[in-house]
């Protein structure tokens, strides 16, 4: 559902970043910038396609527009509601806006059912308006948040062309995402125009990727974030204003949302949008997730290169696959065909095929199908 990596030596000259995979509805996050050049700056995205995006450094109109080479992290995520292997909930989406914050906020309501206020980041995905512009956020709750755009201070009461704003919301805490350790959280309402240090807790074994957004609206002057001194254990952030209207750049305390993830590579998750609880009369059968095939070719992922899924609750924990079409659909399993056997499904799902690990652990049921073979093309093993 995504990938993450580093962009080095980025300047005002636009650069195209080619991705490792093809996406249907990708949302890109690539901020904050390092602090090699002291002029106020932000990251602008453009030309997001299913396998690439264009990125550049943009300065306010009162600067010369020529910026020193900066470094930053990026993350590309497929839009939707997702669940990581450790149960962490993640929502990725977009909204449209032609308003600056001075004119009003856009309300984003989450589809995901977060238990607590998630960690939220946002970034403009388009380059429809050429004026310097960034996002601000406020009132983050477990149900949604407010987001808006800000141009430079001299233009903060003007308008802006309609842009697409991308956002991600992830349950806070630390975990492992496709083999990459990560920490998502907030700095607390303490970061100003002076550098403030954020510790990663136990730290990482290598320098992580770092993504961040302003999460509060304590100071009404337009502002963004810069970062420096990123290492295994910590990073420093500062809130950055501009000098388009006046020379002062002092800013009150703000809260910053951040995601630090160790290393780079492909990110995997389960698409919650395609899952629903399987009800066998009453109550809900524990641990069963129903996945409906679409009218197109589908891949049902019941395991990855690291581990099998649905393998810790016997016959009470499995993926129930409906409307499977053996002529075009594929079931992905961890390991090799010799690790599995096919057999009768539980009585709740009659006339169906169960997919068992050799320790009799049920990982999947293909509903209404009884003539499957593990060596057929509709099974793949990783």
XYZ file of C-alpha atoms in Angstrom:
382
model
C 0.000 0.000 0.000
C 2.993 2.328 -0.038
C 6.699 3.022 0.105
C 9.090 5.387 1.830
C 12.538 6.776 1.117
C 14.853 9.794 1.030
C 15.201 12.682 -1.408
C 18.645 14.292 -1.274
C 19.929 17.609 -2.625
C 16.541 18.971 -3.675
C 16.461 22.596 -4.834
C 13.997 24.955 -6.502
C 14.478 22.934 -9.689
C 11.674 20.375 -10.002
C 12.694 16.734 -9.854
C 10.676 13.632 -10.755
C 10.753 10.754 -8.267
C 10.016 7.346 -9.796
C 8.292 4.869 -7.499
C 8.896 1.165 -7.015
C 5.263 0.178 -7.536
C 2.137 1.287 -9.387
C -0.680 2.824 -7.349
C -4.338 3.496 -8.013
C -4.840 6.617 -5.880
C -1.470 7.573 -4.372
C -1.127 10.316 -1.760
C 2.356 11.793 -1.276
C 3.959 13.188 1.886
C 7.368 14.844 1.544
C 8.154 17.271 4.367
C 9.728 18.922 6.314
C 12.839 20.244 4.637
C 16.254 20.226 6.244
C 17.847 23.594 7.082
C 20.758 24.019 4.686
C 19.306 27.238 3.284
C 18.019 29.819 5.796
C 15.436 31.422 3.488
C 11.856 30.417 4.303
C 10.886 27.434 2.171
C 8.356 24.664 1.696
C 7.951 21.572 -0.472
C 5.616 21.679 -3.472
C 4.329 18.557 -5.186
C 3.096 18.247 -8.752
C 2.262 15.690 -11.452
C 1.436 12.800 -9.112
C 0.891 9.715 -11.269
C 0.426 6.040 -10.482
C 4.209 5.524 -10.389
C 5.918 8.919 -9.949
C 5.636 12.451 -8.617
C 7.415 15.770 -9.098
C 8.812 17.735 -6.165
C 10.602 21.073 -5.682
C 11.528 23.636 -3.024
C 9.437 26.814 -3.090
C 10.276 30.132 -1.415
C 7.903 33.065 -0.727
C 7.568 35.683 -3.444
C 9.780 38.191 -1.589
C 12.758 35.797 -1.738
C 14.878 35.244 -4.840
C 13.448 31.753 -5.400
C 16.871 30.129 -5.632
C 17.271 27.751 -2.724
C 20.179 25.716 -1.393
C 20.040 21.947 -1.725
C 17.920 20.354 0.992
C 17.209 16.807 2.159
C 13.829 15.337 3.071
C 11.961 12.089 3.510
C 8.978 10.964 1.479
C 6.169 8.485 1.888
C 3.651 7.457 -0.776
C 0.493 5.720 0.441
C -2.529 4.322 -1.364
C -5.687 6.166 -0.315
C -8.005 4.175 1.935
C -8.367 2.780 5.429
C -5.664 0.322 6.434
C -4.589 -1.880 9.307
C -0.923 -2.685 9.897
C 0.122 -6.184 10.900
C 0.366 -5.053 14.549
C -3.232 -3.750 14.494
C -2.336 -0.075 14.060
C -5.061 1.825 12.194
C -4.202 4.182 9.317
C -6.375 6.354 7.078
C -5.149 8.112 3.938
C -7.232 10.456 1.817
C -7.623 13.776 0.057
C -9.891 16.807 0.192
C -10.333 19.813 -2.085
C -9.984 23.452 -1.037
C -9.740 26.915 -2.553
C -9.727 28.670 0.833
C -6.949 30.107 2.894
C -7.248 29.695 6.659
C -8.228 33.366 6.965
C -11.344 32.534 4.927
C -12.234 29.333 6.747
C -11.241 25.739 7.372
C -12.076 22.516 5.582
C -13.489 19.756 7.802
C -12.199 16.208 7.255
C -14.230 13.414 8.856
C -12.472 10.080 9.301
C -13.912 6.830 7.968
C -11.621 4.881 10.298
C -12.821 4.125 13.816
C -9.920 5.494 15.874
C -10.012 4.808 19.622
C -7.983 7.945 20.391
C -6.901 11.085 18.586
C -4.621 9.899 15.756
C -1.407 11.513 14.540
C -2.386 13.593 11.489
C -0.233 15.013 8.690
C -1.271 16.911 5.565
C 0.305 18.273 2.389
C -0.882 19.966 -0.795
C -0.750 17.494 -3.682
C -1.149 19.872 -6.645
C 0.560 22.977 -8.078
C -2.522 24.725 -9.442
C -1.702 28.013 -7.740
C 1.867 29.222 -8.172
C 1.936 31.365 -5.003
C 3.865 30.025 -2.009
C 1.441 27.897 0.032
C 1.412 25.373 2.900
C -1.202 23.610 5.058
C -2.206 24.230 8.667
C -4.191 21.895 10.907
C -6.306 22.308 14.028
C -8.848 20.555 16.291
C -7.620 17.003 15.737
C -9.989 14.485 17.332
C -10.643 10.760 16.913
C -13.399 11.651 14.437
C -11.653 14.184 12.190
C -9.747 17.456 11.982
C -9.634 20.895 10.379
C -7.217 21.687 7.567
C -6.553 24.820 5.554
C -4.028 26.536 3.320
C -1.776 29.497 4.092
C 0.130 31.647 1.632
C 2.945 33.934 2.757
C 2.073 36.589 5.342
C 1.702 39.416 2.798
C -0.967 37.335 1.029
C -2.649 35.640 3.981
C -5.951 37.465 3.418
C -6.014 36.850 -0.347
C -7.439 33.823 -2.129
C -5.874 30.757 -3.644
C -6.648 28.499 -6.573
C -8.329 25.184 -5.754
C -5.822 22.550 -4.658
C -5.958 18.898 -3.610
C -4.842 18.388 -0.015
C -3.654 14.950 1.057
C -3.775 13.698 4.634
C -2.863 10.676 6.681
C -4.032 9.774 10.169
C -2.263 6.995 12.081
C -2.778 5.686 15.597
C -0.016 7.056 17.796
C 2.706 4.881 19.287
C 5.621 2.707 18.238
C 5.607 -0.504 16.235
C 6.907 -2.333 13.206
C 5.609 -1.639 9.705
C 6.667 -4.204 7.109
C 9.911 -4.816 8.965
C 10.612 -1.118 9.600
C 10.441 0.166 13.179
C 8.458 3.369 13.526
C 7.238 5.942 16.059
C 4.246 8.244 15.502
C 3.364 10.998 17.942
C 3.199 14.650 18.872
C 5.846 16.965 20.234
C 3.401 18.656 22.585
C 2.596 22.366 22.448
C 6.184 23.563 22.880
C 7.918 24.108 19.527
C 8.589 27.757 18.599
C 10.817 29.631 16.124
C 13.723 28.363 18.269
C 14.963 24.826 17.684
C 13.303 22.208 19.902
C 14.518 18.634 20.349
C 12.243 15.607 19.940
C 13.536 12.275 21.244
C 12.497 8.980 19.677
C 12.471 7.056 22.955
C 14.560 3.899 22.636
C 15.950 5.204 19.350
C 16.635 3.448 16.052
C 19.605 1.445 14.813
C 19.880 3.797 11.825
C 18.731 7.305 10.947
C 14.971 7.158 10.300
C 12.857 8.867 7.697
C 11.016 11.786 9.302
C 7.666 13.282 8.261
C 5.918 16.085 10.152
C 3.170 18.725 10.045
C 2.050 21.631 12.194
C -0.807 20.172 14.222
C -2.061 23.308 15.981
C -3.051 26.887 15.211
C -1.819 28.773 18.267
C -0.117 31.468 16.218
C -2.129 33.097 13.428
C 0.872 34.215 11.370
C 1.506 31.843 8.437
C 4.043 29.195 9.423
C 5.647 25.903 8.497
C 8.281 23.514 9.852
C 11.980 22.930 9.213
C 14.147 20.197 10.700
C 17.824 19.593 11.478
C 20.149 17.296 13.480
C 18.251 14.127 12.546
C 19.915 11.005 13.934
C 19.062 7.608 15.435
C 17.803 9.121 18.679
C 16.285 12.527 17.945
C 15.447 15.371 15.593
C 15.131 19.128 16.035
C 12.151 21.103 14.681
C 11.475 24.815 14.438
C 8.410 26.797 13.384
C 9.276 29.016 10.431
C 7.454 32.207 9.425
C 8.334 34.416 6.434
C 9.367 38.042 5.978
C 7.030 39.036 3.157
C 5.039 41.458 5.355
C 7.545 42.334 8.101
C 10.949 41.313 9.391
C 9.846 39.545 12.575
C 9.688 35.737 12.534
C 8.947 35.065 16.218
C 6.256 32.454 16.699
C 4.436 31.159 19.760
C 4.447 27.522 20.833
C 2.877 24.987 18.480
C 2.249 21.235 18.497
C 3.877 19.196 15.725
C 2.758 15.756 14.542
C 5.514 13.442 13.326
C 6.188 9.962 11.986
C 9.708 8.533 12.189
C 10.276 5.245 10.360
C 13.560 3.379 10.179
C 14.953 2.589 6.759
C 13.228 2.673 3.389
C 11.251 0.341 1.176
C 7.811 -1.093 0.498
C 5.021 -0.700 3.071
C 2.240 -3.274 3.399
C -1.084 -3.281 5.246
C -4.528 -4.839 5.130
C -7.159 -2.769 3.331
C -9.899 -2.334 5.928
C -12.237 -0.899 3.262
C -12.605 -4.405 1.808
C -13.101 -6.164 5.143
C -16.289 -6.702 7.126
C -17.173 -9.042 10.024
C -18.696 -12.396 8.984
C -21.982 -12.971 10.817
C -23.225 -16.539 11.273
C -26.657 -15.830 12.706
C -25.583 -14.322 16.054
C -23.059 -13.458 17.350
C -20.202 -12.496 15.022
C -17.756 -15.334 14.456
C -14.598 -14.233 16.292
C -11.592 -13.251 14.232
C -13.122 -13.883 10.804
C -12.723 -11.231 8.092
C -14.842 -11.388 4.959
C -13.199 -10.240 1.723
C -15.417 -9.825 -1.325
C -13.988 -10.249 -4.813
C -14.594 -7.398 -7.232
C -15.536 -7.654 -10.901
C -11.833 -7.311 -11.802
C -8.872 -9.584 -11.095
C -8.132 -9.598 -7.355
C -5.216 -10.714 -5.206
C -6.204 -11.964 -1.757
C -3.219 -11.532 0.558
C -3.224 -14.161 3.308
C 0.492 -13.789 4.033
C 3.611 -11.893 3.050
C 7.315 -12.663 2.714
C 7.701 -12.443 6.500
C 4.766 -14.375 7.927
C 1.355 -15.966 7.301
C -1.748 -14.035 8.347
C -4.680 -15.370 10.424
C -2.528 -18.010 12.095
C -3.053 -17.607 15.833
C -6.668 -18.560 16.680
C -7.187 -21.997 15.136
C -10.428 -22.163 13.152
C -11.713 -18.946 14.763
C -9.314 -16.705 12.814
C -9.295 -16.738 9.017
C -10.037 -14.784 5.852
C -13.355 -15.693 4.251
C -13.065 -15.150 0.484
C -16.345 -14.636 -1.356
C -16.970 -14.818 -5.120
C -13.528 -16.183 -5.912
C -12.910 -16.548 -9.661
C -10.131 -19.075 -10.331
C -9.757 -17.814 -13.915
C -8.447 -14.392 -12.819
C -8.081 -14.098 -9.022
C -4.993 -15.028 -6.991
C -4.531 -16.074 -3.353
C -1.142 -15.048 -1.933
C 0.340 -17.193 0.863
C 3.558 -17.075 2.869
C 6.169 -19.781 2.268
C 5.712 -22.706 -0.102
C 2.902 -24.953 -1.298
C 4.330 -27.756 0.861
C 3.556 -25.654 3.964
C -0.196 -25.940 3.337
C -3.018 -28.383 2.777
C -6.572 -27.967 1.544
C -9.531 -29.421 3.388
C -13.100 -29.010 4.504
C -14.031 -25.603 5.841
C -15.752 -25.129 9.227
C -19.410 -26.086 9.373
C -20.427 -22.421 9.409
C -19.251 -22.207 5.772
C -20.476 -25.424 4.082
C -19.372 -26.570 0.618
C -16.219 -24.461 0.827
C -12.460 -25.073 0.802
C -10.309 -24.431 3.861
C -6.648 -23.415 3.493
C -4.648 -24.854 6.401
C -1.051 -24.552 7.491
C 0.422 -27.989 8.134
C -0.036 -27.460 11.883
C -3.810 -27.468 11.179
C -4.025 -23.700 11.590
C -6.821 -22.375 9.344
C -5.792 -19.199 7.469
C -8.430 -18.934 4.772
C -11.741 -20.229 3.451
C -12.779 -19.955 -0.205
C -16.563 -19.898 -0.053
C -18.581 -22.064 -2.433
C -15.534 -23.624 -4.090
C -14.479 -27.260 -3.625
C -12.013 -28.098 -6.411
C -8.905 -26.027 -5.684
C -5.301 -27.238 -6.028
C -2.239 -25.692 -4.316
C -0.096 -26.124 -7.439
C -2.507 -24.129 -9.626
C -1.751 -20.640 -10.956
C -4.358 -19.045 -8.686
C -2.098 -19.668 -5.686
C 1.120 -17.655 -5.291
C 3.731 -18.060 -2.560
C 6.137 -15.421 -1.192
